[in-house]
Amino acid sequence: MNDLIHFTLNGEKVTSDRSANERLLDVLREDFKLTGVKCGCKEGECGACSVLLDGVLANSCMVAMGSIEGSEVVTIEGYSETKRFQALSDAYAQTSAVQCGFCIPGMVLACEALLAKNPNPTDAEIRKGISGNLCRCTGYNAIVEAVKIAAREGKGLW
Amino acid sequence: MVAFSNGYLVDNLTEALKIRSEFEVTPYAGGTDLMVEAKDDAVYLFLNKIPELRRIYSDDEYIRIGAACTYTEIFENTLTPQILKDSIDYLAAPAIRNMGTAGGNICNASPKADTALIFYVADAKLRICSASGERILPIEDFYVGRGKTVLQRDELLVEILVPKFGLEHYYYKKVGARQALAISRVAFAGLFSTENGIITRFAMAFGSVADTILRFRDLEALFVGKTMTEAKSLRDDLIAKYDQAIVPIRGRVSADYRKSVCMNLLEDFLNQNGI
């Protein structure tokens, strides 16, 4: 009993001694100090805690630690080292898509998940891709525009 | 098998059933319902890395969907019938579709479960296993009430068996307060087929109305085997019977509202099929 939980976090192999029933969100923020992962609602409504789990977008508030043994987790901190992030970041800056910033780590990862599957999304597809990520500042239009710019200017990255 | 504090992770079904029979555990597939509560004393049996629960394949009669397949996996599979894809398309948002599972949607036993509604109208069956054997039962027989099922403490839902044929002509509407992440206020799924002018399939399921999803087979039987002309003449009678049969409960929205929406959807379903 009390086996450690092993997983890969932003490319590094790590372990956690947390209980298997605890939220990945809390472990990322409290133990690994990855505070780019935001806690907004703890019920999968807001997307602020989004991470990439084995390559797909997941709400880390709804992931129990025991389920990620052997899995790969990427947070905004890891993703921000990539060229794809830079393309999205530049595009967000161009359209002033960021105000308070609280939703942005999750939003950017949702955009990454979308573009990884669909490098040339339509407006409707973008809105669907970010539909689980709430933003209360900019009202989404600037974000949708940013995704289109990132797709265009970051051609070949996705 | 890995035994954590407060959880067991296994990579095959045999071992999962053994643990299920020996310990008091909560089956955990995708976590999207369970982790809303995230109880401190929960002991989970993690099912998300068991290949037998994550495959989708078909035999002569059924598309067999592993209980721990995520909504995204089901949506992207070419075997999946369109009516089921439609329900997933309007279910929550991408991150939840990536984690949430059809088996979890069924076992959580909410009358609002989006995919369970489709399994209901499609006459799906559930394959349930324990260490000592297995049983297959119609999804309607699985539910006892809101949040209550006949799943025994040593059993796991393993597969959902969806009939391959007769789902082509369907009607599906989810009425919610918003497009994404909506918990349905009323959901309706209908199936309608004719052969040589005779109605061969007429099925309707109502979600988010009562403690379980509703289906009235005795009323459906009034139309099966009838010609379109006969069905048209029976239309008012059928509507009156459904009006009596559907007794909604009050939830986030009033019972009256639910009733009106149910009846409107039923009429629209009939209209769309020329009845």
Coordinates of C-alpha atoms in Angstrom, one line a residue:
Chain A
M1 CA 0.0 0.0 0.0
N2 CA 0.9 3.7 -0.2
D3 CA 2.7 3.3 -3.5
L4 CA 3.9 6.5 -5.0
I5 CA 2.1 7.8 -8.1
H6 CA 4.5 8.1 -11.1
F7 CA 3.8 10.4 -14.0
T8 CA 5.5 12.7 -16.5
L9 CA 5.1 16.4 -15.8
N10 CA 6.2 18.9 -18.5
G11 CA 8.6 16.3 -19.8
E12 CA 10.1 15.3 -16.5
K13 CA 9.5 12.0 -14.7
V14 CA 8.0 12.8 -11.3
T15 CA 6.3 11.1 -8.3
S16 CA 3.6 12.1 -5.9
D17 CA 2.8 10.7 -2.5
R18 CA -0.7 12.2 -2.5
S19 CA -3.7 10.0 -2.0
A20 CA -5.2 8.5 -5.2
N21 CA -8.5 10.3 -4.7
E22 CA -7.0 13.8 -4.6
R23 CA -7.4 16.2 -7.5
L24 CA -4.5 16.6 -10.0
L25 CA -5.3 20.4 -9.8
D26 CA -4.3 20.6 -6.1
V27 CA -1.2 18.6 -6.6
L28 CA 0.0 20.7 -9.5
R29 CA -0.6 24.0 -7.7
E30 CA 0.4 23.0 -4.1
D31 CA 3.2 20.4 -4.5
F32 CA 4.7 21.4 -7.9
K33 CA 4.0 25.1 -7.6
L34 CA 2.6 25.2 -11.1
T35 CA 0.3 28.1 -10.4
G36 CA -0.5 28.8 -14.1
V37 CA -3.0 26.0 -13.5
K38 CA -5.9 28.0 -12.1
C39 CA -8.7 26.9 -9.9
G40 CA -12.0 28.5 -10.9
C41 CA -14.9 26.2 -10.1
K42 CA -13.8 22.6 -9.2
E43 CA -16.6 21.2 -11.2
G44 CA -15.5 21.3 -14.8
E45 CA -17.5 24.4 -15.7
C46 CA -14.8 27.0 -16.3
G47 CA -11.8 25.3 -17.9
A48 CA -9.3 27.5 -15.9
C49 CA -7.5 24.3 -14.7
S50 CA -7.1 22.8 -18.1
V51 CA -4.0 20.7 -18.8
L52 CA -3.0 18.3 -21.6
L53 CA -3.3 14.8 -20.2
D54 CA -1.8 12.2 -22.6
G55 CA -2.2 14.7 -25.3
V56 CA -5.8 15.7 -24.8
L57 CA -7.4 18.6 -23.0
A58 CA -8.6 17.8 -19.5
N59 CA -9.9 19.7 -16.5
S60 CA -7.3 18.9 -13.8
C61 CA -10.0 19.5 -11.1
M62 CA -11.8 16.4 -12.3
V63 CA -8.8 14.1 -12.5
A64 CA -8.0 11.9 -9.5
M65 CA -4.3 11.3 -9.0
G66 CA -4.6 7.5 -9.1
S67 CA -5.9 7.7 -12.7
I68 CA -2.7 9.3 -14.0
E69 CA -0.1 6.7 -13.0
G70 CA 2.1 6.4 -16.1
S71 CA 0.5 9.3 -17.9
E72 CA 1.9 12.5 -19.3
V73 CA 0.8 15.9 -18.1
V74 CA 1.6 19.2 -19.7
T75 CA 0.7 22.5 -18.0
I76 CA 0.9 26.0 -19.4
E77 CA 4.4 26.2 -17.8
G78 CA 5.7 23.3 -20.0
Y79 CA 3.7 24.4 -23.0
S80 CA 5.1 27.9 -22.9
E81 CA 8.5 26.5 -23.9
T82 CA 7.2 25.6 -27.3
K83 CA 7.1 27.4 -30.7
R84 CA 3.4 26.7 -30.9
F85 CA 2.9 28.6 -27.6
Q86 CA 4.9 31.5 -29.1
A87 CA 2.7 31.6 -32.1
L88 CA -0.4 31.7 -29.9
S89 CA 1.1 34.2 -27.5
D90 CA 2.0 36.6 -30.4
A91 CA -1.5 36.3 -31.8
Y92 CA -3.2 36.9 -28.5
A93 CA -1.1 40.0 -28.1
Q94 CA -2.0 41.3 -31.6
T95 CA -5.7 41.1 -30.9
S96 CA -5.5 42.2 -27.2
A97 CA -7.1 38.9 -26.3
V98 CA -6.0 39.0 -22.7
Q99 CA -7.3 41.3 -19.9
C100 CA -7.2 39.8 -16.4
G101 CA -5.5 36.7 -17.6
F102 CA -7.1 34.2 -15.2
C103 CA -8.6 32.1 -18.0
I104 CA -5.7 32.4 -20.4
P105 CA -3.5 29.3 -19.4
G106 CA -6.5 27.0 -19.8
M107 CA -7.7 28.9 -22.9
V108 CA -4.3 28.7 -24.6
L109 CA -4.2 24.9 -23.9
A110 CA -7.7 24.6 -25.3
C111 CA -6.5 26.4 -28.5
E112 CA -3.5 24.1 -28.7
A113 CA -5.8 21.0 -28.4
L114 CA -8.0 22.4 -31.1
L115 CA -5.2 23.3 -33.5
A116 CA -3.4 20.0 -32.9
K117 CA -6.6 18.2 -34.3
N118 CA -7.6 20.9 -36.7
P119 CA -4.9 23.3 -38.0
N120 CA -7.3 25.4 -40.0
P121 CA -10.5 25.7 -37.9
T122 CA -13.5 27.8 -38.9
D123 CA -15.0 30.4 -36.5
A124 CA -17.6 27.9 -35.4
E125 CA -15.0 25.2 -34.8
I126 CA -12.9 27.6 -32.7
R127 CA -15.9 28.6 -30.6
K128 CA -16.6 24.9 -30.1
G129 CA -13.0 24.2 -29.2
I130 CA -13.0 26.8 -26.5
S131 CA -16.6 26.3 -25.4
G132 CA -15.5 24.8 -22.0
N133 CA -13.3 27.7 -21.2
L134 CA -15.0 30.7 -19.7
C135 CA -13.6 34.2 -20.1
R136 CA -15.4 37.1 -18.4
C137 CA -13.3 39.9 -19.7
T138 CA -12.8 40.0 -23.5
G139 CA -15.9 38.2 -24.6
Y140 CA -14.2 35.7 -26.9
N141 CA -14.2 37.6 -30.2
A142 CA -10.6 38.7 -29.7
I143 CA -9.6 35.1 -28.7
V144 CA -11.3 33.6 -31.8
E145 CA -9.5 36.1 -34.0
A146 CA -6.2 35.3 -32.2
V147 CA -6.6 31.6 -33.0
K148 CA -7.1 32.4 -36.7
I149 CA -4.0 34.5 -36.7
A150 CA -2.0 31.8 -34.9
A151 CA -3.2 29.2 -37.4
R152 CA -2.2 31.4 -40.3
E153 CA 1.1 32.8 -39.0
G154 CA 2.1 29.6 -37.3
K155 CA 1.5 27.6 -40.5
G156 CA 3.4 24.3 -40.4
L157 CA 3.6 24.3 -36.6
W158 CA 0.4 22.3 -36.2
Chain B
M1 CA -2.1 -4.0 -10.1
V2 CA -1.0 -0.9 -8.1
A3 CA -2.5 -0.3 -4.7
F4 CA -2.4 3.3 -3.7
S5 CA -3.8 4.8 -0.5
N6 CA -7.4 5.3 -1.4
G7 CA -7.3 3.6 -4.8
Y8 CA -6.4 0.6 -7.0
L9 CA -5.2 0.9 -10.5
V10 CA -5.4 -2.2 -12.7
D11 CA -4.7 -2.9 -16.4
N12 CA -7.1 -5.8 -17.0
L13 CA -10.7 -6.7 -16.4
T14 CA -10.1 -9.9 -14.5
E15 CA -8.1 -8.2 -11.9
A16 CA -10.6 -5.3 -11.7
L17 CA -13.4 -7.8 -11.0
K18 CA -11.3 -9.5 -8.3
I19 CA -10.7 -6.2 -6.5
R20 CA -14.3 -5.2 -6.9
S21 CA -15.4 -8.5 -5.2
E22 CA -12.9 -8.2 -2.4
F23 CA -13.0 -4.5 -1.4
E24 CA -15.5 -1.7 -1.0
V25 CA -14.5 0.5 -4.0
T26 CA -16.1 3.1 -6.2
P27 CA -15.5 2.4 -9.9
Y28 CA -13.8 5.4 -11.5
A29 CA -13.9 5.6 -15.3
G30 CA -13.5 9.2 -16.4
G31 CA -14.0 11.0 -13.1
T32 CA -16.1 13.9 -14.5
D33 CA -19.0 13.2 -12.2
L34 CA -17.2 11.7 -9.2
M35 CA -14.7 14.5 -8.9
V36 CA -17.3 17.1 -8.6
E37 CA -17.9 15.7 -5.1
A38 CA -14.3 14.5 -4.6
K39 CA -15.0 12.8 -1.3
D40 CA -12.0 12.6 1.0
D41 CA -12.8 9.0 2.0
A42 CA -13.4 7.7 -1.5
V43 CA -11.6 4.5 -2.5
Y44 CA -11.5 4.3 -6.2
L45 CA -11.0 1.4 -8.6
F46 CA -9.5 3.1 -11.6
L47 CA -10.9 1.6 -14.8
N48 CA -9.4 4.1 -17.3
K49 CA -6.4 2.0 -18.2
I50 CA -8.2 -1.3 -18.9
P51 CA -8.1 -2.2 -22.6
E52 CA -11.2 -4.4 -22.4
L53 CA -13.2 -1.4 -21.3
R54 CA -11.8 0.9 -23.9
R55 CA -12.6 -0.8 -27.2
I56 CA -15.4 -0.3 -29.7
Y57 CA -16.1 -3.1 -32.1
S58 CA -19.1 -4.7 -33.8
D59 CA -20.6 -8.2 -34.2
D60 CA -23.5 -9.3 -36.4
E61 CA -26.1 -7.5 -34.2
Y62 CA -24.4 -4.9 -32.1
I63 CA -21.9 -2.1 -31.9
R64 CA -20.2 -2.9 -28.6
I65 CA -18.9 0.1 -26.7
G66 CA -16.5 -0.4 -23.8
A67 CA -17.8 1.2 -20.7
A68 CA -14.7 3.3 -20.2
C69 CA -14.6 4.7 -23.7
T70 CA -14.6 8.4 -23.5
Y71 CA -17.2 10.5 -25.3
T72 CA -14.5 11.7 -27.7
E73 CA -13.4 8.2 -28.5
I74 CA -17.0 7.2 -29.2
F75 CA -17.6 10.4 -31.3
E76 CA -14.6 9.8 -33.4
N77 CA -15.2 6.1 -34.0
T78 CA -16.6 5.2 -37.5
L79 CA -18.9 2.5 -36.0
T80 CA -20.8 4.9 -33.8
P81 CA -24.4 5.7 -35.1
Q82 CA -25.1 9.3 -35.9
I83 CA -27.8 9.7 -33.2
L84 CA -25.2 8.9 -30.6
K85 CA -22.7 11.3 -32.2
D86 CA -25.3 14.0 -32.1
S87 CA -25.9 13.6 -28.4
I88 CA -22.1 13.7 -27.7
D89 CA -21.8 16.8 -29.9
Y90 CA -24.0 18.7 -27.5
L91 CA -22.6 17.1 -24.3
A92 CA -20.6 19.4 -22.0
A93 CA -17.4 20.7 -23.7
P94 CA -14.2 19.2 -25.2
A95 CA -12.2 18.7 -21.9
I96 CA -15.1 16.8 -20.4
R97 CA -15.8 14.8 -23.5
N98 CA -12.1 13.7 -23.4
M99 CA -12.5 12.3 -19.9
G100 CA -16.1 11.4 -19.4
T101 CA -17.3 8.0 -20.4
A102 CA -20.5 6.3 -21.6
G103 CA -20.3 3.8 -18.8
G104 CA -20.0 6.6 -16.3
N105 CA -22.9 8.4 -17.9
I106 CA -25.1 5.3 -17.5
C107 CA -23.9 4.2 -14.0
N108 CA -24.2 7.7 -12.5
A109 CA -27.9 7.1 -13.2
S110 CA -29.0 10.7 -13.8
P111 CA -32.2 11.1 -15.8
K112 CA -30.4 13.9 -17.5
A113 CA -27.6 11.7 -18.9
D114 CA -27.2 12.7 -22.5
T115 CA -26.0 9.4 -24.0
A116 CA -28.1 7.2 -21.7
L117 CA -31.2 8.7 -23.5
I118 CA -29.9 7.4 -26.8
F119 CA -29.1 4.0 -25.4
Y120 CA -32.7 3.9 -24.1
V121 CA -34.4 4.7 -27.3
A122 CA -32.0 2.4 -29.3
D123 CA -32.9 -0.6 -27.1
A124 CA -29.3 -1.0 -26.0
K125 CA -28.3 -3.7 -23.6
L126 CA -25.7 -3.7 -20.9
R127 CA -23.1 -6.4 -20.4
I128 CA -22.4 -6.5 -16.7
C129 CA -19.7 -8.8 -15.3
S130 CA -18.5 -10.0 -11.9
A131 CA -15.8 -12.4 -10.8
S132 CA -18.3 -15.2 -10.9
G133 CA -20.1 -14.5 -14.2
E134 CA -21.9 -12.1 -16.3
R135 CA -25.4 -11.0 -17.3
I136 CA -26.9 -8.9 -20.1
L137 CA -29.9 -6.7 -19.5
P138 CA -31.9 -4.0 -21.3
I139 CA -30.8 -0.6 -20.1
E140 CA -34.4 0.1 -18.9
D141 CA -34.0 -2.7 -16.4
F142 CA -30.8 -1.2 -15.0
Y143 CA -32.3 1.8 -13.3
V144 CA -34.3 1.7 -10.1
G145 CA -34.5 5.5 -9.6
R146 CA -32.5 8.7 -9.6
G147 CA -28.9 7.7 -8.9
K148 CA -29.9 4.1 -8.2
T149 CA -29.2 1.1 -10.3
V150 CA -29.3 -2.7 -10.0
L151 CA -25.5 -2.9 -10.2
Q152 CA -24.3 -5.2 -7.4
R153 CA -21.3 -4.3 -5.3
D154 CA -19.1 -6.9 -7.0
E155 CA -20.2 -6.0 -10.5
L156 CA -18.9 -3.7 -13.2
L157 CA -20.6 -2.5 -16.4
V158 CA -18.3 -3.7 -19.1
E159 CA -20.0 -3.0 -22.5
I160 CA -22.9 -1.2 -24.0
L161 CA -24.5 -3.2 -26.8
V162 CA -26.1 -0.9 -29.3
P163 CA -28.2 -2.5 -32.0
K164 CA -26.6 -1.9 -35.4
F165 CA -29.8 -1.4 -37.4
G166 CA -32.9 0.8 -37.2
L167 CA -31.2 3.9 -35.9
E168 CA -30.9 5.7 -39.2
H169 CA -34.1 7.7 -39.0
Y170 CA -33.9 9.6 -35.8
Y171 CA -34.9 12.8 -34.1
Y172 CA -32.9 14.3 -31.3
K173 CA -33.3 17.5 -29.4
K174 CA -31.7 18.7 -26.2
V175 CA -33.2 21.7 -24.6
G176 CA -30.7 23.5 -22.3
A177 CA -30.1 27.0 -21.1
R178 CA -26.9 27.4 -23.2
Q179 CA -25.0 25.6 -26.0
A180 CA -22.0 24.3 -24.2
L181 CA -21.8 22.7 -20.8
A182 CA -25.6 22.6 -20.6
I183 CA -27.4 20.3 -18.3
S184 CA -30.5 19.5 -20.3
R185 CA -33.9 20.8 -19.2
V186 CA -35.6 18.3 -21.4
A187 CA -34.1 15.9 -23.9
F188 CA -35.9 13.9 -26.4
A189 CA -34.9 11.1 -28.8
G190 CA -37.2 9.4 -31.3
L191 CA -36.8 6.6 -33.9
F192 CA -39.1 6.1 -36.8
S193 CA -39.0 3.7 -39.7
T194 CA -41.4 2.4 -42.2
E195 CA -41.3 -0.5 -44.7
N196 CA -43.7 -0.5 -47.6
G197 CA -45.9 2.1 -45.9
I198 CA -46.1 0.2 -42.6
I199 CA -44.5 1.6 -39.5
T200 CA -41.9 -0.8 -38.3
R201 CA -40.2 1.3 -35.6
F202 CA -41.6 3.9 -33.4
A203 CA -39.8 4.7 -30.2
M204 CA -39.4 7.8 -28.0
A205 CA -37.4 8.5 -24.9
F206 CA -37.7 11.5 -22.6
G207 CA -34.8 12.7 -20.5
S208 CA -34.6 15.2 -17.6
V209 CA -38.3 14.8 -16.9
A210 CA -38.6 12.3 -14.0
D211 CA -36.4 10.2 -11.8
T212 CA -35.4 8.0 -14.7
I213 CA -35.4 8.4 -18.4
L214 CA -39.0 7.7 -19.6
R215 CA -40.1 5.4 -22.3
F216 CA -43.6 4.0 -22.8
R217 CA -43.5 0.8 -24.9
D218 CA -47.2 0.2 -24.6
L219 CA -47.9 3.5 -26.2
E220 CA -45.3 3.0 -28.9
A221 CA -46.9 -0.3 -29.8
L222 CA -50.1 1.6 -30.8
F223 CA -48.3 2.8 -33.9
V224 CA -46.1 -0.2 -34.8
G225 CA -47.6 -2.2 -37.7
K226 CA -50.0 0.6 -38.7
T227 CA -50.1 2.3 -42.0
M228 CA -49.3 6.0 -42.2
T229 CA -53.0 6.8 -42.7
E230 CA -54.0 4.7 -39.7
A231 CA -51.2 6.5 -37.6
K232 CA -52.6 9.9 -38.7
S233 CA -56.0 9.0 -37.5
L234 CA -54.6 7.8 -34.2
R235 CA -52.4 10.9 -33.7
D236 CA -54.7 12.8 -31.3
D237 CA -55.3 9.8 -29.3
L238 CA -51.6 9.1 -29.0
I239 CA -50.8 12.6 -27.9
A240 CA -53.6 12.5 -25.3
K241 CA -52.1 9.2 -23.9
Y242 CA -48.6 10.7 -23.7
D243 CA -50.1 13.7 -22.0
Q244 CA -51.4 11.5 -19.3
A245 CA -48.4 9.3 -19.1
I246 CA -45.7 11.9 -18.7
V247 CA -45.7 13.2 -15.1
P248 CA -42.6 15.5 -14.8
I249 CA -41.1 16.5 -11.5
R250 CA -39.9 19.9 -10.6
G251 CA -36.2 20.5 -10.8
R252 CA -34.2 23.5 -11.9
V253 CA -37.3 24.2 -14.1
S254 CA -40.9 23.8 -13.3
A255 CA -42.9 20.6 -14.0
D256 CA -45.3 22.6 -16.2
Y257 CA -42.4 23.8 -18.4
R258 CA -41.0 20.3 -18.7
K259 CA -44.4 18.9 -19.7
S260 CA -45.0 21.6 -22.4
V261 CA -41.6 21.0 -23.9
C262 CA -42.1 17.2 -23.9
M263 CA -45.4 17.6 -25.7
N264 CA -44.0 20.1 -28.2
L265 CA -41.1 17.8 -29.0
L266 CA -43.4 14.8 -29.4
E267 CA -45.7 16.7 -31.8
D268 CA -42.7 18.0 -33.7
F269 CA -41.4 14.4 -34.0
L270 CA -44.7 13.3 -35.4
N271 CA -44.9 16.3 -37.8
Q272 CA -41.4 15.6 -39.1
N273 CA -42.4 12.1 -39.9
G274 CA -45.6 13.1 -41.7
I275 CA -48.0 12.0 -39.0

